[in-house]
Amino acid sequence: MRLVIARCSVDYAGRLTAHLPSATRLILVKADNSVSIHADDRAYKPLNWMSPPCTLKEGTGDDSGVWTVVNKAGEKLIIKMEEILHDSSHELGVDPGLIKDGVEAHLQELLADRIETLGEGYTLIRREYATAIGPVDILCRDASGGTVAVEIKRRGEIDGVEQLTRYLELLNRDPHLAPVRGVFAAQEIKPQARVLATDRGIGCVVLDYDAMRGIEDDKLRLF
C-alpha cells in the first residue's frame, strides 16, 4: 500500500462530474491499483475513489504532479499535486480476513443448513465464497435460479451494508453469476442501515438466533 499526504485538487469525470478544491488530503493506492482520497474526518469513507480494475499514470514533464486514474469504463480521476508532504509504500501481505465472533459464525452455519428459510426453492452454492476482496458469507440461488449473496452480522449497521455493496459490485462482474442481488441478515438491523440497504435494492432479514437453534419457533422474520 502506498500512502501519500499532499496538498492537491481532484476532478472526477465520468457519468457525473465532481471537483474537490485544493486542500491537504490522504491518498491511498492499494495493491489492486484502487485509489481513494480521504479527508481528516468522515470516518472511513473517502471523498472520492476509483475502484479496480483501473490504472494509475503519474505525469512527467509538463504534466509532472498530475495523477490520472482511469477505469475500464473510461472514467477518470485526475489528481493535481501542489505539494507532497509524505510518500511511503508498505508491503502488507495477504490479509487473513475478518474473523467473526462465535454467534456470527454459528448464524452462518445455521442459515447455510436451513437455506430454504430465506424462501421456498432456495439452494446453497457455498459458504465463505471467495472473492478478491474477501469471502461472501453465503452465496445461494433463489427459486428462479438467480444468484443471491448474503452478508451476516450480529448487529446490522451501515458498514455491513457497505461491505455487501462492495461484494455485489464485484460479483456482478462475473457473467457466470450475474445478476447477483444481496440480502443483509442480522439479529438486529439499525434503521439507518435498513434505509441504505433498501435504497440499494438489498433485502433485509432479521435473524432469531434462538429460533434457528430450535429453542423457539424456527422461522426467520423477513421484512
Coordinates of N, CA and C in Angstrom, one line a residue, residues 36-49 158 162 196 200:
S36 N -8.0 5.9 -3.4 CA -9.1 6.6 -2.7 C -8.5 7.8 -2.0
I37 N -9.3 8.9 -1.9 CA -8.8 10.2 -1.4 C -9.6 10.5 -0.1
H38 N -8.9 10.8 1.0 CA -9.5 10.9 2.3 C -9.2 12.3 2.9
A39 N -10.2 12.8 3.6 CA -10.0 14.0 4.5 C -9.9 13.5 5.9
D40 N -9.5 14.4 6.8 CA -9.3 14.0 8.2 C -10.6 14.0 9.0
D41 N -11.7 13.5 8.4 CA -13.0 13.3 9.0 C -13.7 12.3 8.2
R42 N -15.0 12.2 8.3 CA -15.9 11.3 7.6 C -15.6 9.8 7.9
A43 N -14.9 9.5 9.0 CA -14.6 8.2 9.4 C -13.9 7.5 8.3
Y44 N -14.4 6.3 7.8 CA -13.6 5.5 6.9 C -14.0 5.9 5.4
K45 N -15.0 6.7 5.2 CA -15.5 6.9 3.8 C -14.6 7.9 3.1
P46 N -14.1 7.6 1.9 CA -13.3 8.5 1.1 C -14.2 9.6 0.5
L47 N -13.5 10.7 0.2 CA -14.1 11.8 -0.5 C -14.4 11.5 -2.0
N48 N -13.5 10.7 -2.6 CA -13.6 10.2 -3.9 C -12.7 9.0 -4.1
W49 N -13.0 8.2 -5.1 CA -12.2 7.0 -5.2 C -12.4 6.4 -6.6
I158 N -24.5 0.3 9.1 CA -24.2 0.8 7.8 C -22.9 0.2 7.2
E162 N -22.4 -1.5 3.4 CA -21.3 -1.0 2.5 C -20.4 -2.2 2.1
L196 N -30.4 2.5 4.0 CA -29.4 2.4 3.0 C -29.5 1.1 2.1
R200 N -30.4 0.7 -2.0 CA -29.5 0.0 -2.9 C -30.1 -1.3 -3.4

